[in-house]
CSV table of C-alpha atoms in Angstrom, one decimal:
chain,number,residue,atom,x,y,z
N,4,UNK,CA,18.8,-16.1,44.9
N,5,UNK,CA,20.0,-13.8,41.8
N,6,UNK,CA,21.0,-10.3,42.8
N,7,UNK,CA,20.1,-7.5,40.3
N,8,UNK,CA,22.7,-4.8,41.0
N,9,UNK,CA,20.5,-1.1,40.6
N,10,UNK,CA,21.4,1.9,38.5
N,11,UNK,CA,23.4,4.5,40.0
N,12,UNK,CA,21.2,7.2,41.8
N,13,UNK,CA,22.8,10.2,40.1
N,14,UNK,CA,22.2,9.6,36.1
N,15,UNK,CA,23.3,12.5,33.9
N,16,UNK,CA,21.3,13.5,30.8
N,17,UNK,CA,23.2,13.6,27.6
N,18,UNK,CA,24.9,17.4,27.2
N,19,UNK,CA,23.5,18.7,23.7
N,20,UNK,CA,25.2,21.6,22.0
N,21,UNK,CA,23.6,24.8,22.4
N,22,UNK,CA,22.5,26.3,19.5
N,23,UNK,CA,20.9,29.2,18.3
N,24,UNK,CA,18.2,29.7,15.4
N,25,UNK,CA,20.5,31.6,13.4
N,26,UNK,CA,23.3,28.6,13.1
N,27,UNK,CA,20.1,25.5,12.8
N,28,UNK,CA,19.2,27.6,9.9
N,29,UNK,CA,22.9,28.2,8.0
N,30,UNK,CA,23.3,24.2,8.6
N,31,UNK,CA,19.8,23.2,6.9
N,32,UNK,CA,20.9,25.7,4.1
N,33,UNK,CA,24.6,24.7,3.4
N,34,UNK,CA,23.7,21.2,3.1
N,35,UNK,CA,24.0,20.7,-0.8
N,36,UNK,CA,20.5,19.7,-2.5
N,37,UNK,CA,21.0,16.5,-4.7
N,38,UNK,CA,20.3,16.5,-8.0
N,39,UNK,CA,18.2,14.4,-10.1
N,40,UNK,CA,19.4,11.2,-11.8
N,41,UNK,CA,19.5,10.2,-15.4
N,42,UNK,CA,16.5,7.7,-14.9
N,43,UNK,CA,14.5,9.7,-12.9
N,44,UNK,CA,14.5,12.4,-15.4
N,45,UNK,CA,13.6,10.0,-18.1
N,46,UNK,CA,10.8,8.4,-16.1
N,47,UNK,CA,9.8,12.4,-15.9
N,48,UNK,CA,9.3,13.0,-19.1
N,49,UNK,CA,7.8,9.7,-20.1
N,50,UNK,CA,5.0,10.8,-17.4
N,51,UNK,CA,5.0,13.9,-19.3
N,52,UNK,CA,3.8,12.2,-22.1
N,53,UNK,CA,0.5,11.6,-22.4
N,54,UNK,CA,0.3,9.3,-26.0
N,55,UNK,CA,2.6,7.0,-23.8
N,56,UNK,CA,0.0,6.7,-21.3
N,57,UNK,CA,-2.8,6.3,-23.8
N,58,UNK,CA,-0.7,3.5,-25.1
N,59,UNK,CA,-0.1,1.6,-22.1
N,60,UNK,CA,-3.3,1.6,-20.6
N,61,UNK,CA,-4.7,0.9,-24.0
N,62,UNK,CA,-2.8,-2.5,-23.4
N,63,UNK,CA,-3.3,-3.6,-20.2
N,64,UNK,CA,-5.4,-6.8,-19.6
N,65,UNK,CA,-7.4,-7.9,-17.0
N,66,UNK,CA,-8.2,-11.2,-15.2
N,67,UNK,CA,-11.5,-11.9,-16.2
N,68,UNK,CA,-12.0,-14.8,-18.9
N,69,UNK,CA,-13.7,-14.3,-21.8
N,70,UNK,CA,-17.3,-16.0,-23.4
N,71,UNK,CA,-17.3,-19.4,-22.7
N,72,UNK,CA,-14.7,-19.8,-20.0
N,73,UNK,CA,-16.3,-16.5,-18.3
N,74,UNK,CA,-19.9,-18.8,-18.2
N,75,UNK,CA,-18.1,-21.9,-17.2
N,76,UNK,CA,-16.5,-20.2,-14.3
N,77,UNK,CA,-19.9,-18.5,-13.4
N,78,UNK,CA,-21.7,-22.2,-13.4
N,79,UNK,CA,-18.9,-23.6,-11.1
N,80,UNK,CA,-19.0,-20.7,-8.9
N,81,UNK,CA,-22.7,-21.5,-8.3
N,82,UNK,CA,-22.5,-25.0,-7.6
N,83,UNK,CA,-19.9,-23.8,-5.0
N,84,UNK,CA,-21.9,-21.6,-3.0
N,85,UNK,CA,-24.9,-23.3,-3.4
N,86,UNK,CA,-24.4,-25.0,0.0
N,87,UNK,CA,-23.9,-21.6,1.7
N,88,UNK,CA,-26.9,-20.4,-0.7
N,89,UNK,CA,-29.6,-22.8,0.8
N,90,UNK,CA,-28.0,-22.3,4.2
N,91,UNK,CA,-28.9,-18.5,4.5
N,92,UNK,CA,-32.2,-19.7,2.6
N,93,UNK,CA,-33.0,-21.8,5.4
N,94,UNK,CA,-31.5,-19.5,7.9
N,95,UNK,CA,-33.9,-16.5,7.0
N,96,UNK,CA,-36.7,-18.1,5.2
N,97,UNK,CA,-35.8,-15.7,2.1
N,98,UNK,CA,-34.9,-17.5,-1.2
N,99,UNK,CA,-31.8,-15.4,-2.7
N,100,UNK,CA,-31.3,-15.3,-6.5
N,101,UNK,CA,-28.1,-13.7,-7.6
């Protein structure tokens, strides 16, 4: 049999320091503000700039293929779900065209 020894009966609380609003208030204003780096100033003003912007979305691509490939990928993703297609056909006698 294993013996699990108990906590003492008479726990203390941990003693905080007693404060008053006057001193919470010096401490939260003597701590020194930090001031801002070099890069996140530059990334500032680059934000700033709205041309940039105009630029960058002007060059962003997205995943979708183009002509061919786009109609290649639509025909294969039919023959995929064509199986789950006549399924819900069957399922709800309704005939779904997509």
């Amino acid at each position: 049999m294993v013996n699990i020894p108990r906590l003492p009966t008479a726990t203390q609380a941990p003693q905080r320091s007693k404060r008053t609003d006057k001193q919470r208030k010096a401490e939260q204003t003597a701590t020194p503000v930090s001031q801002p780096t070099v890069i996140a100033k530059a990334v500032a003003e680059t934000i700033k700039d709205q041309a940039f912007i105009e630029e960058v979305q002007a060059k962003v691509q997205y995943d979708s293929p183009q002509g061919k490939n786009k109609q290649a990928l639509s025909a294969y993703l039919d023959v995929l779900h064509q199986a789950k297609r006549e399924e819900y056909s069957h399922l709800l006698g309704v005939d779904f065209y997509v």
